[in-house]
Amino acid sequence: MFHLMDNECEQRLVGCRPRDHTRRNLWKNAASGDAAYKRNADTGDVWATSGTPPSRRSKPTPKPPGRRRSYPKVKTAFMTTCVLLAASFALVSGKVQAVSTNVTTAPGTIWTRHTIDNTSHGADGVKFGDLNGDGLPDIVTGWEEGGEVRVYLNPGPATAKTPWPRVIVGKAPNVEEAIFADLDGDGRLDVISGTEGKTRTVYWHRLNANRWRTDAFPATAGAQMWMQAVAADLDRQHGTDLLLASKGISATVGWLQAPQNPNDLAAWTFHKLREAGWVMSLLLHDMDGDGDADVVFTDRKGARNGLFWLEHPGAAANRIHAAWKEHVIGAQGREVMFADIGDVNGDGLADVAVAVKPVDIFIFLRQRGGGWQQQIITLDGAQIGDAKAVKIADLNRDGLADLVFTCENAKGNREGVVWLEQQRNGPWRQRPLGGPEGVKYDLIQTLDLDSDGDLDVITCEERDQLGVIWYENPHTTN
């Protein structure tokens, strides 16, 4: 998914330095670990999967069907996300699949819902990172109405179905975004949060002498309604920088450049890349195969809404704050929501799927000669809410990429979470997943939380206060 050419490039994107692999206590360094790589024979692209880098073996060893997956140990939040998303991407490969644009409704089992936390108000997004270095992906979530940022420590498959241990890492009124990142290069993950409303500030939450402290980045204070954040070393100079995006008046996509001393918060500087209306997704991906992290984003509102990517100009160019070239993917003029990157048709190329109001999924199939083939899937909207997010994942382990779809405005008996089963020859089958509970769902993650060999669905709901939740995949066999 996120392309990494070698270990040097991995450290450059993540903004970390090599460190030992010693297990630390709860709040010490995130454990290091090898990430596996897979090369596309036609494009030369390399992406992380699981196992050992290509320098140590010639090709990845395929996972036998039904084998239980173990969580990869990761170096930072970026590598955690990279490995987890790539795992979903790598599940779908082999023969190229003709992607249908037709949908038919089909019966299905309501998946069992498990609550990670429902003790605050307005859960808004779930992001992964291994905070305590135990090799299990933990979760960070901002509670918008509750005004708190919380981390959930993954207890492992044996007790994942019970509420997870939680830590409040900071207060942040109107919090909209929360991610893991190591900004000071000490090998320990911190948390970055972005806020909207009247707060409009990006915060750094970090552990100091066994207590969490919260500091604001002055360059962001009161400036914009900050909706999205991604950590990456963009200039190969002083460690991890932050890509940021916002909504509303004066909204932008831009980046916060790390100074020589990252603890000098006043020295962090913001550089605008593009004006925006309301950015929903901000995804790192090497779109042009040159080894650095480009940015795929969706802009929901404004005169230039749609799905785009910004081309990383190179580290040296970023040091002088050069412009990033914008490329249009599609869906211009439509209200685009959350997007995902993955191989939908099994050709080994990274496609892009985006949820689009009212109940559409736009799929952009990457073409080997460049460009995109657009396909539009319109869901049966009679019993679901309005489009919010889409996730590409093989849920039933048949080798084909399926789609998870979340909604907002799923009032009454309308469903807020459904999934679309891809068939080899035939229309997508729209199946129930979450049932009628919940009104406003959000971003989707997939991960095998109970270690039974299939991908479960993690999300949050913020109107009926279901909170941070996950749905147990019933497909234990094909």
Coordinates of C-alpha atoms in Angstrom, one line a residue:
M1 CA 0.0 0.0 0.0
F2 CA 2.5 2.7 1.1
H3 CA 5.5 2.2 -1.1
L4 CA 8.8 1.8 0.6
M5 CA 12.0 1.2 -1.4
D6 CA 14.4 0.2 1.3
N7 CA 15.2 0.6 5.0
E8 CA 16.7 4.1 4.4
C9 CA 13.5 5.2 2.7
E10 CA 11.4 3.7 5.5
Q11 CA 13.2 5.7 8.1
R12 CA 13.0 8.8 5.9
L13 CA 9.2 8.6 5.6
V14 CA 8.6 7.7 9.2
G15 CA 11.1 10.1 10.7
C16 CA 12.7 7.6 13.0
R17 CA 16.2 6.5 13.6
P18 CA 17.4 2.9 14.0
R19 CA 17.0 1.7 17.6
D20 CA 17.2 -1.5 19.6
H21 CA 14.6 -4.1 19.7
T22 CA 14.4 -4.4 23.5
R23 CA 11.0 -4.8 25.0
R24 CA 10.2 -1.8 27.3
N25 CA 7.6 -1.2 29.9
L26 CA 4.1 0.2 29.2
W27 CA 5.2 3.7 28.2
K28 CA 8.7 3.0 26.7
N29 CA 9.8 2.8 23.1
A30 CA 7.6 1.1 20.5
A31 CA 9.3 -2.1 19.6
S32 CA 11.2 -2.3 16.3
G33 CA 10.5 -5.0 13.8
D34 CA 11.0 -6.1 10.3
A35 CA 8.4 -5.3 7.7
A36 CA 8.0 -7.5 4.7
Y37 CA 8.0 -6.2 1.2
K38 CA 6.3 -7.2 -2.1
R39 CA 7.3 -6.1 -5.6
N40 CA 5.0 -5.6 -8.5
A41 CA 6.6 -7.3 -11.5
D42 CA 5.1 -4.9 -14.0
T43 CA 5.5 -1.6 -12.3
G44 CA 8.5 -2.2 -10.1
D45 CA 6.6 -0.8 -7.1
V46 CA 7.5 -2.1 -3.7
W47 CA 5.1 -2.1 -0.7
A48 CA 5.2 -3.3 2.8
T49 CA 3.3 -6.5 3.6
S50 CA 4.7 -8.7 6.4
G51 CA 7.8 -10.8 7.1
T52 CA 11.4 -10.0 6.0
P53 CA 12.7 -7.4 3.6
P54 CA 13.7 -8.5 0.1
S55 CA 17.4 -8.1 1.0
R56 CA 16.9 -11.1 3.2
R57 CA 14.9 -13.3 0.9
S58 CA 13.9 -13.3 -2.8
K59 CA 10.2 -13.1 -2.5
P60 CA 7.5 -13.2 0.1
T61 CA 6.2 -16.5 1.3
P62 CA 2.5 -16.8 0.7
K63 CA 0.3 -17.3 3.7
P64 CA -1.5 -20.7 3.6
P65 CA -5.3 -20.5 3.7
G66 CA -6.8 -20.4 7.1
R67 CA -3.5 -19.7 8.9
R68 CA -3.9 -17.4 11.9
R69 CA -2.3 -14.1 11.4
S70 CA 0.0 -12.5 14.0
Y71 CA 0.3 -8.7 14.4
P72 CA 3.4 -7.2 12.9
K73 CA 5.7 -5.4 15.2
V74 CA 6.2 -1.9 13.9
K75 CA 8.5 1.1 14.4
T76 CA 6.0 4.0 14.4
A77 CA 2.4 4.8 13.7
F78 CA 3.2 5.3 10.0
M79 CA 4.7 1.8 9.7
T80 CA 1.8 0.3 11.7
T81 CA -0.7 1.9 9.3
C82 CA 1.5 0.9 6.3
V83 CA 1.7 -2.7 7.3
L84 CA -2.0 -3.1 8.3
L85 CA -3.3 -1.5 5.2
A86 CA -0.8 -3.4 3.0
A87 CA -2.0 -6.6 4.6
S88 CA -5.5 -6.0 3.3
F89 CA -4.0 -5.0 -0.1
A90 CA -1.9 -8.1 -0.3
L91 CA -4.9 -10.4 0.4
V92 CA -6.3 -9.5 -3.0
S93 CA -4.0 -10.6 -5.8
G94 CA -3.7 -13.0 -8.7
K95 CA -6.1 -13.0 -11.7
V96 CA -7.4 -9.6 -12.7
Q97 CA -11.1 -9.3 -11.8
A98 CA -13.6 -7.4 -14.0
V99 CA -15.2 -5.0 -11.6
S100 CA -19.0 -4.8 -11.8
T101 CA -20.9 -1.5 -11.4
N102 CA -24.1 -3.3 -10.5
V103 CA -25.4 -4.0 -7.0
T104 CA -28.0 -6.4 -5.7
T105 CA -29.2 -6.7 -2.1
A106 CA -28.6 -10.0 -0.4
P107 CA -29.4 -11.4 3.1
G108 CA -26.7 -11.8 5.6
T109 CA -25.8 -12.2 9.3
I110 CA -25.6 -9.1 11.5
W111 CA -22.1 -9.2 12.9
T112 CA -21.6 -9.2 16.6
R113 CA -20.6 -5.8 17.9
H114 CA -18.0 -5.4 20.7
T115 CA -17.5 -2.2 22.6
I116 CA -14.0 -0.9 23.1
D117 CA -15.2 2.3 24.9
N118 CA -18.5 4.1 25.1
T119 CA -17.9 6.2 28.2
S120 CA -17.6 9.7 26.6
H121 CA -19.4 11.6 23.8
G122 CA -18.8 12.0 20.1
A123 CA -16.1 9.4 19.2
D124 CA -14.5 10.7 16.0
G125 CA -12.2 8.4 14.1
V126 CA -9.9 5.4 14.9
K127 CA -6.2 5.3 14.0
F128 CA -3.6 2.6 14.8
G129 CA -0.2 2.7 16.4
D130 CA 1.8 0.4 18.7
L131 CA 2.1 2.7 21.8
N132 CA 3.5 0.3 24.3
G133 CA 5.7 -1.8 22.0
D134 CA 4.0 -5.2 22.6
G135 CA 3.5 -5.8 18.9
L136 CA -0.3 -5.2 19.0
P137 CA -1.9 -2.2 17.3
D138 CA -3.4 0.2 19.8
I139 CA -6.1 2.7 18.9
V140 CA -6.3 6.5 19.4
T141 CA -9.6 8.4 19.2
G142 CA -10.7 11.9 19.7
W143 CA -14.0 12.4 21.5
E144 CA -15.3 15.6 20.0
E145 CA -18.1 16.5 22.4
G146 CA -16.3 14.9 25.3
G147 CA -13.2 17.1 24.6
E148 CA -10.7 14.3 25.3
V149 CA -8.1 12.3 23.4
R150 CA -7.9 8.7 24.4
V151 CA -5.6 5.8 23.7
Y152 CA -6.9 2.2 23.9
L153 CA -4.3 -0.5 24.6
N154 CA -4.9 -3.6 22.6
P155 CA -5.3 -6.5 25.2
G156 CA -4.8 -9.2 22.6
P157 CA -7.2 -11.7 21.0
A158 CA -8.2 -13.5 24.2
T159 CA -9.8 -10.4 25.8
A160 CA -10.4 -8.2 22.7
K161 CA -14.2 -8.6 23.1
T162 CA -14.3 -6.8 26.4
P163 CA -13.7 -3.0 26.9
W164 CA -10.0 -2.2 26.3
P165 CA -7.7 -0.5 28.9
R166 CA -7.8 3.2 28.2
V167 CA -5.6 6.3 28.9
I168 CA -6.7 9.9 28.6
V169 CA -3.6 11.5 26.9
G170 CA -5.0 15.1 26.9
K171 CA -7.9 17.5 26.9
A172 CA -8.8 18.9 23.5
P173 CA -12.1 20.7 23.1
N174 CA -13.7 20.2 19.6
V175 CA -11.2 17.5 18.8
E176 CA -11.7 16.1 15.3
E177 CA -8.5 14.2 14.5
A178 CA -6.0 12.1 16.5
I179 CA -3.0 10.1 15.3
F180 CA 0.1 8.5 16.7
A181 CA 3.5 9.9 15.7
D182 CA 7.1 10.2 17.1
L183 CA 7.9 13.8 16.5
D184 CA 11.0 14.1 18.7
G185 CA 12.8 10.9 17.6
D186 CA 13.0 9.4 21.0
G187 CA 11.6 6.1 19.8
R188 CA 8.3 6.5 21.8
L189 CA 5.0 7.3 20.1
D190 CA 3.2 10.4 21.0
V191 CA -0.2 11.6 20.0
I192 CA -1.1 14.5 17.7
S193 CA -4.6 15.9 17.7
G194 CA -6.4 18.5 15.5
T195 CA -9.4 20.5 16.6
E196 CA -12.2 22.5 15.0
G197 CA -15.0 24.7 16.4
K198 CA -13.6 27.6 18.4
T199 CA -10.4 25.8 19.4
R200 CA -8.8 25.5 15.9
T201 CA -5.4 24.3 17.1
V202 CA -3.1 21.3 16.6
Y203 CA -1.8 19.7 19.8
W204 CA 1.1 17.5 20.8
H205 CA 0.3 15.0 23.6
R206 CA 3.4 13.3 25.0
L207 CA 4.5 11.4 28.1
N208 CA 6.8 13.3 30.4
A209 CA 8.0 11.9 33.7
N210 CA 5.1 9.4 33.7
R211 CA 2.5 12.1 33.1
W212 CA 0.9 13.2 29.8
R213 CA 1.3 16.8 28.9
T214 CA -0.4 18.8 26.1
D215 CA 1.2 21.6 24.1
A216 CA -0.1 23.6 21.2
F217 CA 1.8 24.3 18.0
P218 CA 1.7 28.2 17.8
A219 CA 1.7 28.2 14.0
T220 CA -1.7 26.4 14.1
A221 CA -3.4 28.2 17.0
G222 CA -6.7 29.6 16.0
A223 CA -5.8 29.5 12.4
Q224 CA -8.0 26.8 10.8
M225 CA -10.4 24.0 11.6
W226 CA -7.9 21.1 11.6
M227 CA -9.6 17.9 10.3
Q228 CA -6.8 15.6 9.2
A229 CA -3.2 14.9 10.1
V230 CA -0.5 12.5 8.8
A231 CA 3.1 12.2 10.0
A232 CA 6.0 11.9 7.5
D233 CA 9.6 13.2 7.1
L234 CA 9.1 15.3 4.1
D235 CA 12.4 17.2 3.9
R236 CA 14.8 14.6 5.4
Q237 CA 16.2 17.3 7.6
H238 CA 15.0 17.3 11.3
G239 CA 12.8 14.3 11.6
T240 CA 9.1 13.8 11.3
D241 CA 7.0 16.6 9.9
L242 CA 3.2 16.8 9.9
L243 CA 0.8 17.0 6.9
L244 CA -2.3 18.8 7.9
A245 CA -5.7 19.6 6.2
S246 CA -8.7 21.6 7.4
K247 CA -12.2 22.8 6.5
G248 CA -14.1 26.1 6.3
I249 CA -12.9 29.6 5.8
S250 CA -9.1 29.8 4.9
A251 CA -9.0 25.9 4.7
T252 CA -5.8 24.4 3.3
V253 CA -3.8 21.3 2.7
G254 CA -0.3 22.0 4.0
W255 CA 2.6 20.8 6.1
L256 CA 4.1 21.7 9.5
Q257 CA 7.8 21.6 9.1
A258 CA 9.9 20.3 12.0
P259 CA 12.7 22.6 13.3
Q260 CA 16.2 21.4 14.4
N261 CA 14.9 21.2 17.9
P262 CA 11.4 19.7 17.7
N263 CA 10.7 20.7 21.4
D264 CA 10.8 24.3 20.3
L265 CA 7.2 24.4 19.3
A266 CA 7.3 28.1 18.2
A267 CA 9.9 27.1 15.6
W268 CA 7.5 24.8 13.7
T269 CA 6.4 26.5 10.5
F270 CA 3.4 25.9 8.4
H271 CA 3.5 25.9 4.5
K272 CA 0.4 25.9 2.4
L273 CA 0.2 23.5 -0.5
R274 CA -3.3 24.1 -1.7
E275 CA -6.5 25.9 -0.7
A276 CA -9.3 23.6 0.3
G277 CA -13.0 23.5 1.2
W278 CA -13.4 20.5 3.6
V279 CA -10.8 17.8 3.5
M280 CA -12.1 14.3 4.5
S281 CA -9.2 12.0 3.7
L282 CA -5.4 12.6 3.7
L283 CA -3.5 9.5 2.7
L284 CA 0.2 8.9 2.1
H285 CA 1.0 6.8 -0.9
D286 CA 3.8 6.7 -3.4
M287 CA 1.7 7.4 -6.5
D288 CA 4.6 7.8 -9.0
G289 CA 6.9 5.1 -7.8
D290 CA 9.8 7.5 -7.0
G291 CA 10.2 6.3 -3.4
D292 CA 8.7 9.2 -1.6
A293 CA 5.3 9.8 0.0
D294 CA 2.8 11.6 -2.2
V295 CA -0.6 12.7 -0.7
V296 CA -4.0 11.5 -1.8
F297 CA -6.9 13.6 -0.5
T298 CA -10.6 14.2 -0.9
D299 CA -12.0 17.7 -0.7
R300 CA -15.7 17.6 0.1
K301 CA -16.7 21.2 -0.4
G302 CA -15.8 24.3 -2.4
A303 CA -14.9 25.3 -5.9
R304 CA -12.3 22.5 -6.3
N305 CA -13.8 19.5 -4.7
G306 CA -13.1 16.0 -5.7
L307 CA -10.4 13.4 -5.4
F308 CA -6.8 14.5 -6.0
W309 CA -3.2 13.7 -5.3
L310 CA -0.3 16.0 -4.7
E311 CA 3.2 15.0 -6.0
H312 CA 6.0 15.1 -3.5
P313 CA 8.7 17.3 -5.1
G314 CA 11.6 15.7 -3.3
A315 CA 13.3 16.4 0.1
A316 CA 15.6 19.2 -1.3
A317 CA 12.7 21.0 -2.9
N318 CA 10.7 20.8 0.3
R319 CA 13.6 22.5 2.2
I320 CA 12.9 25.6 0.1
H321 CA 9.2 25.1 0.4
A322 CA 8.5 24.3 -3.3
A323 CA 5.0 23.7 -4.6
W324 CA 3.6 20.2 -4.9
K325 CA 2.1 19.5 -8.3
E326 CA -1.6 18.6 -8.2
H327 CA -3.1 15.7 -10.1
V328 CA -6.8 15.1 -10.6
I329 CA -8.1 11.6 -10.0
G330 CA -11.8 12.3 -10.4
A331 CA -15.2 12.8 -8.8
Q332 CA -14.9 16.6 -9.3
G333 CA -18.1 18.4 -8.4
R334 CA -19.3 15.6 -6.2
E335 CA -19.4 15.5 -2.4
V336 CA -16.6 13.1 -1.7
M337 CA -16.2 11.6 1.8
F338 CA -13.6 9.2 3.1
A339 CA -11.4 7.3 0.6
D340 CA -9.2 4.2 0.7
I341 CA -6.4 2.8 -1.4
G342 CA -6.1 -0.9 -2.3
D343 CA -6.2 -3.4 -5.1
V344 CA -9.9 -3.8 -6.1
N345 CA -9.5 -5.9 -9.2
G346 CA -6.4 -8.0 -8.4
D347 CA -4.0 -6.6 -11.0
G348 CA -1.4 -5.6 -8.5
L349 CA -1.9 -1.9 -8.8
A350 CA -3.2 0.4 -6.1
D351 CA -6.7 1.6 -6.9
V352 CA -8.7 4.3 -5.0
A353 CA -12.2 3.9 -3.7
V354 CA -14.2 6.9 -2.2
A355 CA -17.6 7.1 -0.6
V356 CA -19.7 9.8 -2.4
K357 CA -23.0 11.4 -1.4
P358 CA -25.7 10.3 -1.4
V359 CA -25.0 6.5 -1.6
D360 CA -22.3 6.0 -4.2
I361 CA -18.8 4.4 -4.2
F362 CA -16.5 5.7 -6.9
I363 CA -13.7 3.3 -7.8
F364 CA -10.7 4.5 -9.7
L365 CA -8.8 1.6 -11.2
R366 CA -5.2 2.4 -11.8
Q367 CA -4.1 1.7 -15.4
R368 CA -0.6 0.3 -16.2
G369 CA -0.1 3.0 -18.9
G370 CA -1.1 5.7 -16.5
G371 CA -4.4 7.3 -15.7
W372 CA -7.5 5.9 -14.2
Q373 CA -10.6 4.0 -15.2
Q374 CA -13.6 5.3 -13.2
Q375 CA -16.5 3.0 -12.1
I376 CA -19.5 4.1 -10.1
I377 CA -21.3 1.7 -7.7
T378 CA -24.7 3.0 -6.5
L379 CA -25.9 1.2 -3.4
D380 CA -29.5 0.4 -2.6
G381 CA -30.3 3.4 -0.4
A382 CA -33.7 2.3 0.8
Q383 CA -32.5 1.0 4.2
I384 CA -29.1 2.8 4.7
G385 CA -28.0 6.3 5.6
D386 CA -25.8 8.7 3.6
A387 CA -22.3 7.9 2.5
K388 CA -19.5 8.4 5.0
A389 CA -16.6 6.0 4.4
V390 CA -15.4 3.0 2.4
K391 CA -12.8 0.4 3.1
I392 CA -11.2 -2.1 0.7
A393 CA -10.8 -5.5 2.3
D394 CA -11.3 -9.2 1.6
L395 CA -13.9 -10.0 4.3
N396 CA -14.9 -13.5 3.3
R397 CA -11.4 -14.8 2.3
D398 CA -12.3 -15.7 -1.3
G399 CA -9.4 -13.8 -2.9
L400 CA -11.6 -10.9 -4.1
A401 CA -11.6 -7.4 -2.6
D402 CA -14.9 -6.5 -0.9
L403 CA -16.0 -3.1 0.3
V404 CA -17.1 -1.9 3.8
F405 CA -19.4 1.1 3.7
T406 CA -20.3 3.3 6.7
C407 CA -23.0 6.0 6.8
E408 CA -24.3 9.0 8.6
N409 CA -27.9 10.0 9.0
A410 CA -28.8 6.3 9.5
K411 CA -31.9 7.2 11.4
G412 CA -34.7 4.8 12.5
N413 CA -34.3 1.4 11.0
R414 CA -31.7 2.4 8.5
E415 CA -28.3 0.7 8.7
G416 CA -25.1 2.6 9.3
V417 CA -22.7 -0.2 8.3
V418 CA -23.0 -2.6 5.4
W419 CA -20.6 -4.5 3.2
L420 CA -20.5 -5.3 -0.5
E421 CA -19.3 -8.7 -1.6
Q422 CA -17.5 -8.8 -4.9
Q423 CA -18.3 -11.8 -7.1
R424 CA -16.2 -13.2 -9.9
N425 CA -19.0 -13.0 -12.4
G426 CA -21.9 -11.0 -11.3
P427 CA -23.0 -7.9 -9.4
W428 CA -21.8 -6.7 -6.0
R429 CA -23.9 -8.2 -3.2
Q430 CA -24.9 -5.6 -0.7
R431 CA -25.2 -7.3 2.7
P432 CA -26.0 -6.2 6.2
L433 CA -23.3 -5.9 8.8
G434 CA -24.1 -3.6 11.7
G435 CA -27.9 -3.6 11.9
P436 CA -30.1 -0.6 12.7
E437 CA -28.3 0.6 15.8
G438 CA -26.3 3.8 15.4
V439 CA -26.8 7.0 13.4
K440 CA -23.4 8.6 12.5
Y441 CA -20.5 6.3 11.8
D442 CA -17.0 7.3 10.7
L443 CA -13.7 6.1 9.3
I444 CA -13.2 2.3 8.9
Q445 CA -10.3 0.1 9.8
T446 CA -9.9 -3.7 9.3
L447 CA -7.8 -6.0 11.4
D448 CA -8.1 -9.6 12.7
L449 CA -8.6 -8.7 16.4
D450 CA -9.7 -12.1 17.6
S451 CA -7.0 -14.0 15.6
D452 CA -9.5 -16.3 13.9
G453 CA -8.1 -15.8 10.4
D454 CA -10.5 -13.2 9.0
L455 CA -10.6 -9.4 9.1
D456 CA -12.8 -7.7 11.6
V457 CA -14.2 -4.2 11.2
I458 CA -13.3 -1.3 13.6
T459 CA -15.1 2.0 13.5
C460 CA -16.8 4.5 15.8
E461 CA -20.3 6.0 16.1
E462 CA -21.0 9.4 17.6
R463 CA -24.7 10.1 17.8
D464 CA -26.2 7.1 19.6
Q465 CA -23.0 7.0 21.6
L466 CA -22.0 3.5 20.6
G467 CA -18.5 4.9 20.9
V468 CA -15.4 3.0 19.7
I469 CA -16.5 -0.4 18.5
W470 CA -15.6 -3.4 16.4
Y471 CA -17.6 -6.0 14.5
E472 CA -16.7 -9.6 14.7
N473 CA -16.4 -11.2 11.2
P474 CA -18.4 -14.4 11.1
H475 CA -16.6 -15.7 8.0
T476 CA -14.2 -18.2 9.6
T477 CA -14.2 -20.3 6.4
N478 CA -14.6 -19.5 2.7

